[in-house]
CSV table of C-alpha atoms in Angstrom, one decimal:
chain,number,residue,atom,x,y,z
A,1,UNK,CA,0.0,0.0,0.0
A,2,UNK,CA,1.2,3.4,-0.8
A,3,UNK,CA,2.8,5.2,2.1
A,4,UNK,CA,1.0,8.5,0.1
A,5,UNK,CA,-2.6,7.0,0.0
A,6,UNK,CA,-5.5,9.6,0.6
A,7,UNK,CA,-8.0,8.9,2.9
A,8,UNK,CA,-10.6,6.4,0.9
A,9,UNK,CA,-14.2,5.7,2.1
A,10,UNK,CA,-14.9,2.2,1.9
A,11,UNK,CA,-17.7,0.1,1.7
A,12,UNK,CA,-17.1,-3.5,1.4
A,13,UNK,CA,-15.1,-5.6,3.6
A,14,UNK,CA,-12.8,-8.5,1.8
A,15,UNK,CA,-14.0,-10.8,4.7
A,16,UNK,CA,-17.4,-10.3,3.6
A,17,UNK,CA,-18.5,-7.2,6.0
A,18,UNK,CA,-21.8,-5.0,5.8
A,19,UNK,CA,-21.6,-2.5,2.9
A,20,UNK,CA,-21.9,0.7,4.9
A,21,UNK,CA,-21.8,1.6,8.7
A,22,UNK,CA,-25.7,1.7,10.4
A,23,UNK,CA,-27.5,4.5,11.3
A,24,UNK,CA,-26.1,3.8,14.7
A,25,UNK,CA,-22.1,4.4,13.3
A,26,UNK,CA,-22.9,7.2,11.2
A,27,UNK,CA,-24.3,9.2,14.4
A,28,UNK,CA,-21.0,8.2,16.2
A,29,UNK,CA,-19.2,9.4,13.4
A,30,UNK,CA,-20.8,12.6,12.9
A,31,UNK,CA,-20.4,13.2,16.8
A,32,UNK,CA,-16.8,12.7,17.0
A,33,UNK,CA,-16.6,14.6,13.9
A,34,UNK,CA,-17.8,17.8,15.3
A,35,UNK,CA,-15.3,16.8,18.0
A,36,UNK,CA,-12.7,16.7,15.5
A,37,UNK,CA,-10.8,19.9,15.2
A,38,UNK,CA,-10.7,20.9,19.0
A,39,UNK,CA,-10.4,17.1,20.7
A,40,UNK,CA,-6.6,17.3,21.4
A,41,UNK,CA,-7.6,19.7,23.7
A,42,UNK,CA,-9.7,17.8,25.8
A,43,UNK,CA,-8.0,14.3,25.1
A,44,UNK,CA,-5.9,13.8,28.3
A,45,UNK,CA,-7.8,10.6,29.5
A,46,UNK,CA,-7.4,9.5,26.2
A,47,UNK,CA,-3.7,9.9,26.0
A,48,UNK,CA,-3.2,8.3,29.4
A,49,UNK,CA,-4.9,5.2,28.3
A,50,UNK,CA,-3.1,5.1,25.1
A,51,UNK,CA,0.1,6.0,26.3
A,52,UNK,CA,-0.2,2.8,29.1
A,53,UNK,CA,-1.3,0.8,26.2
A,54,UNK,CA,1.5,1.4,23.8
A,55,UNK,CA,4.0,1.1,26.7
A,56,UNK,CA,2.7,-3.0,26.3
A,57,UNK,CA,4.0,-3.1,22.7
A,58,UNK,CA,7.6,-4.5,22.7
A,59,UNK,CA,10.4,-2.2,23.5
A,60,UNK,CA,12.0,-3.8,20.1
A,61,UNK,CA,10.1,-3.6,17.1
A,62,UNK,CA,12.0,-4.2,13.4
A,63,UNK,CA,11.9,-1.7,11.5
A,64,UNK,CA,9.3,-2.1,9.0
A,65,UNK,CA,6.5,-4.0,10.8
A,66,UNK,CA,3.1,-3.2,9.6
A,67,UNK,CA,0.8,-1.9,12.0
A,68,UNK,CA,-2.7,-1.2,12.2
A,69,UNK,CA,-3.8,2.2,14.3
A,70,UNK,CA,-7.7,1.1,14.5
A,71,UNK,CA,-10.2,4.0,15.9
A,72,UNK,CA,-6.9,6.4,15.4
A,73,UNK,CA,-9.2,9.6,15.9
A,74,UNK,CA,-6.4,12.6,15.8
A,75,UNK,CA,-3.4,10.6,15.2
A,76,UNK,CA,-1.5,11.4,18.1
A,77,UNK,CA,-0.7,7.5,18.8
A,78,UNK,CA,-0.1,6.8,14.9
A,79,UNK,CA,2.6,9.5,15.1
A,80,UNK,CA,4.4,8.1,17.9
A,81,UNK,CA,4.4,4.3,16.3
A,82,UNK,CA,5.2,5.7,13.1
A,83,UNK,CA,8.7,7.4,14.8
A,84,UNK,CA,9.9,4.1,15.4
A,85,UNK,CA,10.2,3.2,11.9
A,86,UNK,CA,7.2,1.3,11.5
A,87,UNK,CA,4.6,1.2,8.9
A,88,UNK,CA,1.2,2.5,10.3
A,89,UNK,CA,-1.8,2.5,8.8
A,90,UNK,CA,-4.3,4.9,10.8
A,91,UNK,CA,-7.9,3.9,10.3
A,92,UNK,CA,-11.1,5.5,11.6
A,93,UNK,CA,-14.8,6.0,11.3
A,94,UNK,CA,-14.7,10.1,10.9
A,95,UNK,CA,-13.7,11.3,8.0
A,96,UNK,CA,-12.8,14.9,9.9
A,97,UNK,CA,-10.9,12.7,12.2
A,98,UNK,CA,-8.4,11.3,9.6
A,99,UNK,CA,-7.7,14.4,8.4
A,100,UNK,CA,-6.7,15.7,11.6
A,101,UNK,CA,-4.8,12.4,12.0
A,102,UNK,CA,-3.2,14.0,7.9
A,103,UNK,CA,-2.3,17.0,9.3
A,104,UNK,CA,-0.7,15.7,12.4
A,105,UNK,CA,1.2,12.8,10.7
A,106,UNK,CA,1.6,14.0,6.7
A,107,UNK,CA,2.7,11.4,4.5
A,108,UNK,CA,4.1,8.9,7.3
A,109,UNK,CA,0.8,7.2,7.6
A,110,UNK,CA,-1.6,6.1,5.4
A,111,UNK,CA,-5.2,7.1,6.1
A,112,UNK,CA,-8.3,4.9,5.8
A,113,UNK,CA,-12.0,5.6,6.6
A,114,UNK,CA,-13.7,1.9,7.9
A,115,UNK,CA,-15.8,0.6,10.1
A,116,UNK,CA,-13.8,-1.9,12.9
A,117,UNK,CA,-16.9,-4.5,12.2
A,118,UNK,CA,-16.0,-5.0,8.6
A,119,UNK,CA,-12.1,-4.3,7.5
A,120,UNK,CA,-11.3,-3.9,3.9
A,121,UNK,CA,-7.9,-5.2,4.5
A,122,UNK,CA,-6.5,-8.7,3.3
A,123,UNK,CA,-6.3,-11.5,5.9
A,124,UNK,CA,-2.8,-11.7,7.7
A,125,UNK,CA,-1.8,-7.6,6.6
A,126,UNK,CA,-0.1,-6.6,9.6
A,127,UNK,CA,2.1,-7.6,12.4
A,128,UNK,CA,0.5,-6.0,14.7
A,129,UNK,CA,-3.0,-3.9,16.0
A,130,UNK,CA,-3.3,-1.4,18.4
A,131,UNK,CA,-6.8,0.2,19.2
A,132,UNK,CA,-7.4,2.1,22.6
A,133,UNK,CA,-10.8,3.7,23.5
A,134,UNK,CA,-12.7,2.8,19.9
A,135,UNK,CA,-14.0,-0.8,20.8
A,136,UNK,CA,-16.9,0.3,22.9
A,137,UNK,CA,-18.7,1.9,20.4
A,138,UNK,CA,-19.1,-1.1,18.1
A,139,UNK,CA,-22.3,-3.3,18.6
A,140,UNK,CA,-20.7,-6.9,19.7
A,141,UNK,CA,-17.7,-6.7,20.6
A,142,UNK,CA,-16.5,-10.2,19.3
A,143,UNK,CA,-17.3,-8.4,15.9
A,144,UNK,CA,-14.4,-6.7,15.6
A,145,UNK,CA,-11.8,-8.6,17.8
A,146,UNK,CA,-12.5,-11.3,14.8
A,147,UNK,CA,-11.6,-8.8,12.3
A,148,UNK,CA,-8.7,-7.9,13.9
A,149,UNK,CA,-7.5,-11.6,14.6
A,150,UNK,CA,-7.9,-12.0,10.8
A,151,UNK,CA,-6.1,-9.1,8.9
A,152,UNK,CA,-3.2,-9.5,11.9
A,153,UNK,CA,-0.6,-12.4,10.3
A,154,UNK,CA,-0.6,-15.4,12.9
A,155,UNK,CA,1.8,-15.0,15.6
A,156,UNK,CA,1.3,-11.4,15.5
A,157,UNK,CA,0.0,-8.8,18.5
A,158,UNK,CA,-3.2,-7.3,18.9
A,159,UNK,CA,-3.9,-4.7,21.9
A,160,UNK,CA,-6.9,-3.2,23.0
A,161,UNK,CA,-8.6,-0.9,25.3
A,162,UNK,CA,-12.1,-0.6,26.0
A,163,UNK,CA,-14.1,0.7,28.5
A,164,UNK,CA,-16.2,-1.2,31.0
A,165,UNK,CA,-19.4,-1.4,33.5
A,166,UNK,CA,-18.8,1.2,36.1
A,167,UNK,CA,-17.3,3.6,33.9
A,168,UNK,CA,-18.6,7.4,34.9
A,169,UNK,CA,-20.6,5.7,37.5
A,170,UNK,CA,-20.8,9.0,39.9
A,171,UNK,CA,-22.6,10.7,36.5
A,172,UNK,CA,-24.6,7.6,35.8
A,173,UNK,CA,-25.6,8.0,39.8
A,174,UNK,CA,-26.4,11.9,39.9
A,175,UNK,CA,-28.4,11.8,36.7
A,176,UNK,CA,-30.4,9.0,38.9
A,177,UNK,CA,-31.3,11.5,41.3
A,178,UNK,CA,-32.3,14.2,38.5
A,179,UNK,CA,-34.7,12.4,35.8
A,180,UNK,CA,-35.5,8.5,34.5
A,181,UNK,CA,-33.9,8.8,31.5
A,182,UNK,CA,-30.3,7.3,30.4
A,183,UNK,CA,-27.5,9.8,30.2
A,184,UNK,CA,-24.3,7.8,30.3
A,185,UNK,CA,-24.0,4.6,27.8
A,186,UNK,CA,-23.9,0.8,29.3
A,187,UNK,CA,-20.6,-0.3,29.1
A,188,UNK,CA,-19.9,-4.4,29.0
A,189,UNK,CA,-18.9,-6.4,32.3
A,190,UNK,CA,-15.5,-7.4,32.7
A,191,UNK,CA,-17.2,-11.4,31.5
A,192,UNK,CA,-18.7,-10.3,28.6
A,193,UNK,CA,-14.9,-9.2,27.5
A,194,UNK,CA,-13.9,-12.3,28.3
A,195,UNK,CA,-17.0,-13.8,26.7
A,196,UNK,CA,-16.3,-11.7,23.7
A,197,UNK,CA,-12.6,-12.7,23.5
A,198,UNK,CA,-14.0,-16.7,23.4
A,199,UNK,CA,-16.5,-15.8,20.7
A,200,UNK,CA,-13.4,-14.5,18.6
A,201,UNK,CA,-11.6,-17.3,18.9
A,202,UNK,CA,-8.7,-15.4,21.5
A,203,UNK,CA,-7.0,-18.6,23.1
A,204,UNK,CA,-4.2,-16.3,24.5
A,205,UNK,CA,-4.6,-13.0,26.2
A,206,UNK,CA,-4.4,-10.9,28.5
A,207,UNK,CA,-6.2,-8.8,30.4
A,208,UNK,CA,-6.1,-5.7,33.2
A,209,UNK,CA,-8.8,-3.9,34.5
A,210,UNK,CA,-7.9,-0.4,35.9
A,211,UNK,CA,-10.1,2.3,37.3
A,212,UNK,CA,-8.8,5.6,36.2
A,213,UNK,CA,-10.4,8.5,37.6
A,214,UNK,CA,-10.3,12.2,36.6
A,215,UNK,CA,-11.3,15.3,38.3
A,216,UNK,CA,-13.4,18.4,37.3
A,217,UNK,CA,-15.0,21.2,39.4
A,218,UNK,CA,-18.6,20.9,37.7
A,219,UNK,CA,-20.5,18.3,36.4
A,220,UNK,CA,-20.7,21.1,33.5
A,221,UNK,CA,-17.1,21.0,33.1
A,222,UNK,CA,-17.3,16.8,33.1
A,223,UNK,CA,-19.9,17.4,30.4
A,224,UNK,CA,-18.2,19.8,28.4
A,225,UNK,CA,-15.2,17.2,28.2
A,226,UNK,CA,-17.4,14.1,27.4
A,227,UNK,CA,-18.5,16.9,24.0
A,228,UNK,CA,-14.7,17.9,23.6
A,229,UNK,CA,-14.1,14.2,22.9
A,230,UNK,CA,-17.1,13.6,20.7
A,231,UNK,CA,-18.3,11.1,23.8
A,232,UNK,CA,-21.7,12.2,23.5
A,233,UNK,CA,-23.8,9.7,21.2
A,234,UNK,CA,-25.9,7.1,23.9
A,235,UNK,CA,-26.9,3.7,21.8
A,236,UNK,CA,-30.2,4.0,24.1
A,237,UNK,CA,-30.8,6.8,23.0
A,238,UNK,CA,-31.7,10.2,24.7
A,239,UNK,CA,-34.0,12.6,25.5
A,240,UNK,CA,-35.1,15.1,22.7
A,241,UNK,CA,-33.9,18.8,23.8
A,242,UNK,CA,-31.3,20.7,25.6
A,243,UNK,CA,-31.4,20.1,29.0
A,244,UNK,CA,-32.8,23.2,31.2
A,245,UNK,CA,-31.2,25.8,34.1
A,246,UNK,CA,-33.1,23.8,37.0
A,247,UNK,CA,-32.1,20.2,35.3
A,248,UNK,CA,-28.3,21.4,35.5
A,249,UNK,CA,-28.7,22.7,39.0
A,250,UNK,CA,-30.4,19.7,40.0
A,251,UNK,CA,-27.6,17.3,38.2
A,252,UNK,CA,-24.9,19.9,40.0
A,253,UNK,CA,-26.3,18.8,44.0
A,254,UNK,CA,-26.5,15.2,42.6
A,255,UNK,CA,-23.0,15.1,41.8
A,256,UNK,CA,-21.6,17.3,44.9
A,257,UNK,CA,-22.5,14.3,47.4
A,258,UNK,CA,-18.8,13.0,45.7
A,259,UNK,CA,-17.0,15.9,45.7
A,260,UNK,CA,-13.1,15.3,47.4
A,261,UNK,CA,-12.3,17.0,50.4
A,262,UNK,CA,-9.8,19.0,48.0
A,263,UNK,CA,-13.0,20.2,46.6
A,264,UNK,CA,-13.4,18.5,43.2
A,265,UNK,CA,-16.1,16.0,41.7
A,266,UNK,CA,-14.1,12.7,40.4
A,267,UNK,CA,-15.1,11.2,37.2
A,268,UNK,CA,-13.9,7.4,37.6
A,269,UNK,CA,-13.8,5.3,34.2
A,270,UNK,CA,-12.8,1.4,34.4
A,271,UNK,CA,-10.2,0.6,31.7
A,272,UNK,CA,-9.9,-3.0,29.9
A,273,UNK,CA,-6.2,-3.4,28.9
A,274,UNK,CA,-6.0,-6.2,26.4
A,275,UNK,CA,-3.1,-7.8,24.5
A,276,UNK,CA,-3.9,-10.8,21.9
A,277,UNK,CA,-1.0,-12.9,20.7
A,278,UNK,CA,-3.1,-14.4,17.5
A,279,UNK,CA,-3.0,-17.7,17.2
């Protein structure tokens, strides 16, 4: 594949994928494309869970190993793979992310817009896969762990993030207290993974679970973070219209019964750390 290749939309997946994302992945797509252009700024969970996920690729890679960067958003984790000589391909489902991910990286990349349920790429194409934070939003999540156990060559490394039940349990909690409706998506249990890994056929992994938890002075400012990211679309679902002055006051007492001592609201997410060696 040409280092040079402009980002191409594709529709068809040599392993026999659906033709075009759902409903469902265009509305994630379009939300993290609004996110686009100002998500670096808001993307410091994000880079503290990729950066402990690319610390579990081997401290010695040849030169020249293909690898796949799948949900790559910006491109900050493609760039720093790509500085070690390797060959990256940087895939994601926004087309305004990828070309954020162009401008950051240039011509050391290649850039391709795909769905992580159905991968145009040929069986056994890379070495290895690394995908923090972009496994969560696909429907099953065996779906795309298979895809990525068959475009990585056997032998070859696939790691993963993902995030899991609990995560942004204090929101989930105050919004409880404010309304019946579903604010915060469902996340899978820490067996499902595992169940998920047996569907795709994973015989040997590995697997962490870490709470990491940030800290805000709002509920507002949580919220305006969650939109910085593009974290916004709910599968369930959500209720039509902005939400009112009384509703935000009301969510702001639900969420001070956490507040630290030190006088901040914690925002605790629980992190799946996966590596796959693909049998």
């Amino acid at each position: 594949m040409n280092k040079k290749l402009s980002v191409a939309t594709v529709q068809n997946s040599q392993s026999g994928g659906t033709e075009c994302p759902s409903v469902d992945k265009q509305a994630i797509a379009l939300a993290f494309g609004r996110a686009a252009k100002d998500y670096d700024k808001a993307a410091s969970f994000q880079r503290q869970v990729g950066g402990r996920l690319l610390a579990k690729l081997p401290s010695v890679i040849a030169t020249g190993t293909r690898v796949l960067d799948l949900g790559c958003g910006t491109g900050f984790f493609s760039q720093q793979i790509s500085s070690r000589g390797l060959q990256v391909d940087a895939v994601d489902l926004s087309p305004e992310m990828l070309e954020q991910a162009r401008l950051r990286c240039g011509n050391q990349v290649n850039y391709i817009l795909a769905d992580a349920e159905a991968l145009p790429m040929a069986d056994s194409t890379y070495d290895i896969a690394f995908s923090s934070l972009a496994l969560q939003w696909c429907d099953d999540l065996a779906t795309p762990l298979k895809e990525l156990k068959r475009v990585v060559r056997h032998g070859g490394l696939i790691v993963f993030t993902t995030l899991v039940e609990g995560s942004l349990d204090e929101l989930t909690q105050a919004w409880q207290q404010v309304d019946q409706y579903q604010h915060v998506n469902s996340f899978l249990s820490q067996k499902a993974v595992k169940v998920a890994l047996a569907q795709a056929g994973c015989m040997r992994y590995d697997l962490e679970f870490s709470p990491i938890t940030l800290y805000f002075n709002s509920a507002v400012e949580l919220m305006r973070d969650l939109k910085g990211i593009g974290a916004t679309h709910l599968q369930q679902g959500r209720k039509a219209g902005l939400a009112g002055r009384k509703t935000i006051l009301d969510l702001e007492s639900a969420y001070n019964v956490f507040r630290h001592e030190n006088g901040q609201l914690p925002a605790t997410y629980q992190v799946c750390f996966g590596v796959i060696i693909n049998d």
